[in-house]
Amino acid sequence: MTAVEATVPVPRMKLGSQGLEVSAQGLGCMGMSMAYGERKPEADKIALLHHAIASGVTFLDTSDKMGSGTRELGIGIVAYSPLGRGFFTSGAKLVSELPDNDFRKNLPRFQPENMKKNALIFERVSDMAARKGCTTSQLALAWVHHQGSDVCPIPGTTKIANFNQNLGALSVKLTPEEMAELESYASIDNVQGDRCHSTFLNTWKDSETPPLSSWKGN
């Protein structure tokens, strides 16, 4: 694999209240396993990791810590799957490009009846990205970056070119009006289909972070 030079400087951010400093954008590594189809060549995975570190990315992860009380508790938010499991990279054609053993083919949100409606969201985001002079994936990541200084997205990829493109999101600036426009496209009511099967939903969908007062010791 030929390395592609990264040209976007990667700033640092404090993740939570304990002083942990990480790169403002991380790298999700789940795609390097067999979770997304065929196993990737070991040399390609190692080259990507070396390139990410050389580019200034210090956060390599696949976890997420979400909850309505995270800021109150001083917990940093790791934005897992910020590109909608690849949706904001390819749009509706994503499903046809996936290998048969990729688990995303069975997710409710990617079923034909839901994907047809969700494709309208991609089209609107794509139109806005064209106006901004960036890609849809960069625009989606930029929206995450604008959620606050305690939010760190970890878009996953197995290709250096895609990694560099994702870093380009750090230079995309959004006005409050543009943020509101994006949020009107992808509101909860507009997105069709859950992101996971019902057997997995209770682990995150209905959970709430306890209020800070309940954490005080006796």
PDB file of C-alpha atoms in Angstrom:
ATOM      1  CA  MET A   1       0.000   0.000   0.000  1.00  0.00           C
ATOM      2  CA  THR A   2       1.383   3.408  -0.943  1.00  0.00           C
ATOM      3  CA  ALA A   3       1.165   6.022   1.795  1.00  0.00           C
ATOM      4  CA  VAL A   4      -0.684   9.228   0.953  1.00  0.00           C
ATOM      5  CA  GLU A   5       0.590  12.338   2.709  1.00  0.00           C
ATOM      6  CA  ALA A   6      -1.858  13.855   5.171  1.00  0.00           C
ATOM      7  CA  THR A   7      -2.026  17.637   4.837  1.00  0.00           C
ATOM      8  CA  VAL A   8      -4.534  18.541   7.571  1.00  0.00           C
ATOM      9  CA  PRO A   9      -3.091  19.417  11.005  1.00  0.00           C
ATOM     10  CA  VAL A  10      -4.753  17.419  13.770  1.00  0.00           C
ATOM     11  CA  PRO A  11      -5.515  19.483  16.896  1.00  0.00           C
ATOM     12  CA  ARG A  12      -5.686  18.049  20.419  1.00  0.00           C
ATOM     13  CA  MET A  13      -8.655  17.995  22.782  1.00  0.00           C
ATOM     14  CA  LYS A  14      -9.297  17.086  26.412  1.00  0.00           C
ATOM     15  CA  LEU A  15     -11.457  13.966  26.636  1.00  0.00           C
ATOM     16  CA  GLY A  16     -13.380  14.299  29.886  1.00  0.00           C
ATOM     17  CA  SER A  17     -12.313  16.011  33.092  1.00  0.00           C
ATOM     18  CA  GLN A  18      -9.330  13.817  33.987  1.00  0.00           C
ATOM     19  CA  GLY A  19      -6.855  15.594  31.721  1.00  0.00           C
ATOM     20  CA  LEU A  20      -6.610  12.888  29.041  1.00  0.00           C
ATOM     21  CA  GLU A  21      -5.511  14.580  25.818  1.00  0.00           C
ATOM     22  CA  VAL A  22      -6.224  12.932  22.488  1.00  0.00           C
ATOM     23  CA  SER A  23      -6.377  13.922  18.836  1.00  0.00           C
ATOM     24  CA  ALA A  24      -9.579  15.775  17.960  1.00  0.00           C
ATOM     25  CA  GLN A  25     -10.439  12.983  15.539  1.00  0.00           C
ATOM     26  CA  GLY A  26      -9.670   9.328  16.126  1.00  0.00           C
ATOM     27  CA  LEU A  27      -9.634   6.169  14.037  1.00  0.00           C
ATOM     28  CA  GLY A  28     -12.236   3.451  14.484  1.00  0.00           C
ATOM     29  CA  CYS A  29     -10.528   0.102  14.039  1.00  0.00           C
ATOM     30  CA  MET A  30     -13.513  -2.243  13.896  1.00  0.00           C
ATOM     31  CA  GLY A  31     -13.258  -2.496  10.105  1.00  0.00           C
ATOM     32  CA  MET A  32      -9.845  -4.071  10.470  1.00  0.00           C
ATOM     33  CA  SER A  33     -11.449  -7.139  11.972  1.00  0.00           C
ATOM     34  CA  MET A  34     -13.785  -9.552  10.155  1.00  0.00           C
ATOM     35  CA  ALA A  35     -16.841  -7.644  11.401  1.00  0.00           C
ATOM     36  CA  TYR A  36     -17.168  -5.941   8.011  1.00  0.00           C
ATOM     37  CA  GLY A  37     -16.696  -8.866   5.670  1.00  0.00           C
ATOM     38  CA  GLU A  38     -13.409 -10.219   4.400  1.00  0.00           C
ATOM     39  CA  ARG A  39     -10.286  -9.944   6.532  1.00  0.00           C
ATOM     40  CA  LYS A  40      -8.032  -7.167   5.284  1.00  0.00           C
ATOM     41  CA  PRO A  41      -4.358  -7.834   4.437  1.00  0.00           C
ATOM     42  CA  GLU A  42      -2.213  -7.515   7.552  1.00  0.00           C
ATOM     43  CA  ALA A  43       0.311  -5.282   5.767  1.00  0.00           C
ATOM     44  CA  ASP A  44      -2.445  -2.834   4.773  1.00  0.00           C
ATOM     45  CA  LYS A  45      -3.759  -2.612   8.329  1.00  0.00           C
ATOM     46  CA  ILE A  46      -0.297  -2.003   9.767  1.00  0.00           C
ATOM     47  CA  ALA A  47       0.427   0.641   7.099  1.00  0.00           C
ATOM     48  CA  LEU A  48      -2.798   2.481   7.969  1.00  0.00           C
ATOM     49  CA  LEU A  49      -2.035   2.436  11.705  1.00  0.00           C
ATOM     50  CA  HIS A  50       1.496   3.742  11.109  1.00  0.00           C
ATOM     51  CA  HIS A  51       0.119   6.449   8.822  1.00  0.00           C
ATOM     52  CA  ALA A  52      -2.548   7.482  11.353  1.00  0.00           C
ATOM     53  CA  ILE A  53       0.007   7.856  14.140  1.00  0.00           C
ATOM     54  CA  ALA A  54       2.423   9.731  11.873  1.00  0.00           C
ATOM     55  CA  SER A  55      -0.429  12.078  10.931  1.00  0.00           C
ATOM     56  CA  GLY A  56      -0.993  12.989  14.575  1.00  0.00           C
ATOM     57  CA  VAL A  57      -3.933  10.721  15.435  1.00  0.00           C
ATOM     58  CA  THR A  58      -3.459   9.293  18.928  1.00  0.00           C
ATOM     59  CA  PHE A  59      -6.939   7.840  19.549  1.00  0.00           C
ATOM     60  CA  LEU A  60      -7.481   4.350  18.090  1.00  0.00           C
ATOM     61  CA  ASP A  61     -10.720   2.890  19.377  1.00  0.00           C
ATOM     62  CA  THR A  62     -14.087   1.233  18.670  1.00  0.00           C
ATOM     63  CA  SER A  63     -15.919   2.048  21.902  1.00  0.00           C
ATOM     64  CA  ASP A  64     -18.603   4.609  22.654  1.00  0.00           C
ATOM     65  CA  LYS A  65     -19.577   6.447  25.813  1.00  0.00           C
ATOM     66  CA  MET A  66     -22.893   8.203  25.368  1.00  0.00           C
ATOM     67  CA  GLY A  67     -25.515   9.561  27.724  1.00  0.00           C
ATOM     68  CA  SER A  68     -27.525  12.686  28.507  1.00  0.00           C
ATOM     69  CA  GLY A  69     -25.469  13.396  31.623  1.00  0.00           C
ATOM     70  CA  THR A  70     -21.989  13.011  30.180  1.00  0.00           C
ATOM     71  CA  ARG A  71     -21.122  16.703  30.260  1.00  0.00           C
ATOM     72  CA  GLU A  72     -22.471  17.059  33.790  1.00  0.00           C
ATOM     73  CA  LEU A  73     -20.223  14.198  34.894  1.00  0.00           C
ATOM     74  CA  GLY A  74     -17.222  15.464  32.941  1.00  0.00           C
ATOM     75  CA  ILE A  75     -17.144  12.433  30.638  1.00  0.00           C
ATOM     76  CA  GLY A  76     -15.858  12.868  27.101  1.00  0.00           C
ATOM     77  CA  ILE A  77     -18.072  11.604  24.293  1.00  0.00           C
ATOM     78  CA  VAL A  78     -16.622   9.157  21.764  1.00  0.00           C
ATOM     79  CA  ALA A  79     -18.805   9.403  18.649  1.00  0.00           C
ATOM     80  CA  TYR A  80     -18.942   5.822  17.397  1.00  0.00           C
ATOM     81  CA  SER A  81     -19.893   5.179  13.750  1.00  0.00           C
ATOM     82  CA  PRO A  82     -20.142   8.897  12.870  1.00  0.00           C
ATOM     83  CA  LEU A  83     -20.585   8.082   9.174  1.00  0.00           C
ATOM     84  CA  GLY A  84     -23.647   5.917   9.753  1.00  0.00           C
ATOM     85  CA  ARG A  85     -21.750   2.645   9.144  1.00  0.00           C
ATOM     86  CA  GLY A  86     -20.687   3.951   5.738  1.00  0.00           C
ATOM     87  CA  PHE A  87     -24.013   5.490   4.712  1.00  0.00           C
ATOM     88  CA  PHE A  88     -22.632   9.035   4.510  1.00  0.00           C
ATOM     89  CA  THR A  89     -19.801   7.800   2.318  1.00  0.00           C
ATOM     90  CA  SER A  90     -21.772   5.951  -0.366  1.00  0.00           C
ATOM     91  CA  GLY A  91     -25.465   6.587   0.202  1.00  0.00           C
ATOM     92  CA  ALA A  92     -28.049   4.018  -0.878  1.00  0.00           C
ATOM     93  CA  LYS A  93     -25.596   2.186  -3.143  1.00  0.00           C
ATOM     94  CA  LEU A  94     -23.658   1.090  -0.042  1.00  0.00           C
ATOM     95  CA  VAL A  95     -25.757  -2.035   0.471  1.00  0.00           C
ATOM     96  CA  SER A  96     -25.142  -3.359  -3.052  1.00  0.00           C
ATOM     97  CA  GLU A  97     -21.394  -2.848  -2.573  1.00  0.00           C
ATOM     98  CA  LEU A  98     -21.186  -4.852   0.663  1.00  0.00           C
ATOM     99  CA  PRO A  99     -19.969  -8.480   0.634  1.00  0.00           C
ATOM    100  CA  ASP A 100     -22.598 -11.095   1.466  1.00  0.00           C
ATOM    101  CA  ASN A 101     -21.122 -11.791   4.908  1.00  0.00           C
ATOM    102  CA  ASP A 102     -21.120  -8.137   6.000  1.00  0.00           C
ATOM    103  CA  PHE A 103     -23.487  -7.811   8.977  1.00  0.00           C
ATOM    104  CA  ARG A 104     -24.668  -4.374   7.834  1.00  0.00           C
ATOM    105  CA  LYS A 105     -26.758  -6.013   5.103  1.00  0.00           C
ATOM    106  CA  ASN A 106     -29.105  -7.295   7.815  1.00  0.00           C
ATOM    107  CA  LEU A 107     -29.496  -4.072   9.789  1.00  0.00           C
ATOM    108  CA  PRO A 108     -33.017  -2.578   9.837  1.00  0.00           C
ATOM    109  CA  ARG A 109     -31.855   0.826   8.602  1.00  0.00           C
ATOM    110  CA  PHE A 110     -30.304  -0.725   5.497  1.00  0.00           C
ATOM    111  CA  GLN A 111     -33.339  -2.710   4.389  1.00  0.00           C
ATOM    112  CA  PRO A 112     -34.789  -1.680   0.987  1.00  0.00           C
ATOM    113  CA  GLU A 113     -37.963  -0.096   2.352  1.00  0.00           C
ATOM    114  CA  ASN A 114     -35.971   2.057   4.786  1.00  0.00           C
ATOM    115  CA  MET A 115     -32.986   2.750   2.559  1.00  0.00           C
ATOM    116  CA  LYS A 116     -35.239   4.181  -0.138  1.00  0.00           C
ATOM    117  CA  LYS A 117     -36.450   6.860   2.304  1.00  0.00           C
ATOM    118  CA  ASN A 118     -33.043   7.403   3.919  1.00  0.00           C
ATOM    119  CA  ALA A 119     -31.539   7.984   0.476  1.00  0.00           C
ATOM    120  CA  LEU A 120     -33.377  11.329   0.425  1.00  0.00           C
ATOM    121  CA  ILE A 121     -31.370  12.383   3.473  1.00  0.00           C
ATOM    122  CA  PHE A 122     -28.131  11.497   1.706  1.00  0.00           C
ATOM    123  CA  GLU A 123     -29.150  13.506  -1.357  1.00  0.00           C
ATOM    124  CA  ARG A 124     -29.823  16.623   0.725  1.00  0.00           C
ATOM    125  CA  VAL A 125     -26.587  16.266   2.665  1.00  0.00           C
ATOM    126  CA  SER A 126     -24.734  15.654  -0.601  1.00  0.00           C
ATOM    127  CA  ASP A 127     -26.189  18.843  -2.093  1.00  0.00           C
ATOM    128  CA  MET A 128     -25.068  20.838   0.936  1.00  0.00           C
ATOM    129  CA  ALA A 129     -21.603  19.259   0.784  1.00  0.00           C
ATOM    130  CA  ALA A 130     -21.301  20.369  -2.841  1.00  0.00           C
ATOM    131  CA  ARG A 131     -22.117  23.933  -1.774  1.00  0.00           C
ATOM    132  CA  LYS A 132     -19.479  23.711   0.961  1.00  0.00           C
ATOM    133  CA  GLY A 133     -16.841  22.240  -1.356  1.00  0.00           C
ATOM    134  CA  CYS A 134     -16.404  19.045   0.675  1.00  0.00           C
ATOM    135  CA  THR A 135     -17.569  15.419   0.601  1.00  0.00           C
ATOM    136  CA  THR A 136     -20.674  14.117   2.358  1.00  0.00           C
ATOM    137  CA  SER A 137     -18.526  12.170   4.798  1.00  0.00           C
ATOM    138  CA  GLN A 138     -16.516  15.290   5.657  1.00  0.00           C
ATOM    139  CA  LEU A 139     -19.724  17.230   6.206  1.00  0.00           C
ATOM    140  CA  ALA A 140     -21.117  14.516   8.493  1.00  0.00           C
ATOM    141  CA  LEU A 141     -17.893  14.485  10.518  1.00  0.00           C
ATOM    142  CA  ALA A 142     -17.828  18.275  10.676  1.00  0.00           C
ATOM    143  CA  TRP A 143     -21.320  18.202  12.198  1.00  0.00           C
ATOM    144  CA  VAL A 144     -20.011  15.885  14.920  1.00  0.00           C
ATOM    145  CA  HIS A 145     -17.007  18.136  15.571  1.00  0.00           C
ATOM    146  CA  HIS A 146     -19.358  21.080  16.031  1.00  0.00           C
ATOM    147  CA  GLN A 147     -21.272  19.307  18.818  1.00  0.00           C
ATOM    148  CA  GLY A 148     -18.703  20.478  21.357  1.00  0.00           C
ATOM    149  CA  SER A 149     -15.072  20.384  22.350  1.00  0.00           C
ATOM    150  CA  ASP A 150     -15.668  17.228  24.428  1.00  0.00           C
ATOM    151  CA  VAL A 151     -16.821  15.144  21.433  1.00  0.00           C
ATOM    152  CA  CYS A 152     -14.320  13.012  19.495  1.00  0.00           C
ATOM    153  CA  PRO A 153     -15.532  11.081  16.414  1.00  0.00           C
ATOM    154  CA  ILE A 154     -13.750   7.852  15.496  1.00  0.00           C
ATOM    155  CA  PRO A 155     -14.590   7.162  11.826  1.00  0.00           C
ATOM    156  CA  GLY A 156     -13.358   3.755  10.796  1.00  0.00           C
ATOM    157  CA  THR A 157     -11.593   2.920   7.549  1.00  0.00           C
ATOM    158  CA  THR A 158      -9.109   0.456   6.116  1.00  0.00           C
ATOM    159  CA  LYS A 159      -7.691   2.775   3.446  1.00  0.00           C
ATOM    160  CA  ILE A 160      -5.145   5.574   3.846  1.00  0.00           C
ATOM    161  CA  ALA A 161      -6.853   7.722   1.185  1.00  0.00           C
ATOM    162  CA  ASN A 162     -10.144   7.562   3.096  1.00  0.00           C
ATOM    163  CA  PHE A 163      -8.330   8.296   6.357  1.00  0.00           C
ATOM    164  CA  ASN A 164      -6.864  11.482   4.841  1.00  0.00           C
ATOM    165  CA  GLN A 165     -10.249  12.478   3.457  1.00  0.00           C
ATOM    166  CA  ASN A 166     -11.796  12.050   6.907  1.00  0.00           C
ATOM    167  CA  LEU A 167      -9.131  14.293   8.435  1.00  0.00           C
ATOM    168  CA  GLY A 168     -10.225  16.962   5.986  1.00  0.00           C
ATOM    169  CA  ALA A 169     -13.403  17.337   8.049  1.00  0.00           C
ATOM    170  CA  LEU A 170     -11.345  19.187  10.658  1.00  0.00           C
ATOM    171  CA  SER A 171     -11.120  22.160   8.302  1.00  0.00           C
ATOM    172  CA  VAL A 172     -14.846  22.295   7.452  1.00  0.00           C
ATOM    173  CA  LYS A 173     -16.573  25.135   9.326  1.00  0.00           C
ATOM    174  CA  LEU A 174     -20.341  25.252   9.854  1.00  0.00           C
ATOM    175  CA  THR A 175     -22.484  28.213  10.837  1.00  0.00           C
ATOM    176  CA  PRO A 176     -25.375  27.822  13.297  1.00  0.00           C
ATOM    177  CA  GLU A 177     -27.733  28.089  10.338  1.00  0.00           C
ATOM    178  CA  GLU A 178     -25.939  25.295   8.493  1.00  0.00           C
ATOM    179  CA  MET A 179     -26.022  23.125  11.616  1.00  0.00           C
ATOM    180  CA  ALA A 180     -29.767  23.658  11.878  1.00  0.00           C
ATOM    181  CA  GLU A 181     -30.181  22.828   8.186  1.00  0.00           C
ATOM    182  CA  LEU A 182     -28.319  19.533   8.569  1.00  0.00           C
ATOM    183  CA  GLU A 183     -30.281  18.605  11.665  1.00  0.00           C
ATOM    184  CA  SER A 184     -33.554  19.243   9.853  1.00  0.00           C
ATOM    185  CA  TYR A 185     -32.530  16.703   7.195  1.00  0.00           C
ATOM    186  CA  ALA A 186     -31.546  13.928   9.585  1.00  0.00           C
ATOM    187  CA  SER A 187     -33.959  14.409  12.465  1.00  0.00           C
ATOM    188  CA  ILE A 188     -35.076  11.351  14.429  1.00  0.00           C
ATOM    189  CA  ASP A 189     -38.446  11.468  12.677  1.00  0.00           C
ATOM    190  CA  ASN A 190     -36.856  11.490   9.212  1.00  0.00           C
ATOM    191  CA  VAL A 191     -34.433   8.582   9.675  1.00  0.00           C
ATOM    192  CA  GLN A 192     -36.122   5.273   8.904  1.00  0.00           C
ATOM    193  CA  GLY A 193     -35.216   2.010  10.652  1.00  0.00           C
ATOM    194  CA  ASP A 194     -33.253   1.348  13.831  1.00  0.00           C
ATOM    195  CA  ARG A 195     -29.488   1.082  13.560  1.00  0.00           C
ATOM    196  CA  CYS A 196     -29.462  -2.300  15.347  1.00  0.00           C
ATOM    197  CA  HIS A 197     -31.829  -5.233  15.722  1.00  0.00           C
ATOM    198  CA  SER A 198     -34.277  -5.059  18.624  1.00  0.00           C
ATOM    199  CA  THR A 199     -32.321  -7.627  20.639  1.00  0.00           C
ATOM    200  CA  PHE A 200     -29.458  -5.132  20.931  1.00  0.00           C
ATOM    201  CA  LEU A 201     -31.371  -1.893  21.333  1.00  0.00           C
ATOM    202  CA  ASN A 202     -31.950  -2.020  25.077  1.00  0.00           C
ATOM    203  CA  THR A 203     -28.222  -1.768  25.720  1.00  0.00           C
ATOM    204  CA  TRP A 204     -28.192   1.871  24.567  1.00  0.00           C
ATOM    205  CA  LYS A 205     -31.479   3.222  23.225  1.00  0.00           C
ATOM    206  CA  ASP A 206     -33.384   3.501  26.479  1.00  0.00           C
ATOM    207  CA  SER A 207     -30.468   4.046  28.867  1.00  0.00           C
ATOM    208  CA  GLU A 208     -29.787   7.281  30.715  1.00  0.00           C
ATOM    209  CA  THR A 209     -26.696   8.415  32.590  1.00  0.00           C
ATOM    210  CA  PRO A 210     -27.559   8.821  36.314  1.00  0.00           C
ATOM    211  CA  PRO A 211     -27.560  12.440  37.551  1.00  0.00           C
ATOM    212  CA  LEU A 212     -24.384  13.670  39.212  1.00  0.00           C
ATOM    213  CA  SER A 213     -26.107  13.874  42.601  1.00  0.00           C
ATOM    214  CA  SER A 214     -26.624  10.100  42.629  1.00  0.00           C
ATOM    215  CA  TRP A 215     -22.866   9.508  42.313  1.00  0.00           C
ATOM    216  CA  LYS A 216     -21.992  11.168  45.632  1.00  0.00           C
ATOM    217  CA  GLY A 217     -20.559   8.833  48.238  1.00  0.00           C
ATOM    218  CA  ASN A 218     -22.105   8.353  51.648  1.00  0.00           C
TER     219      ASN A 218
END
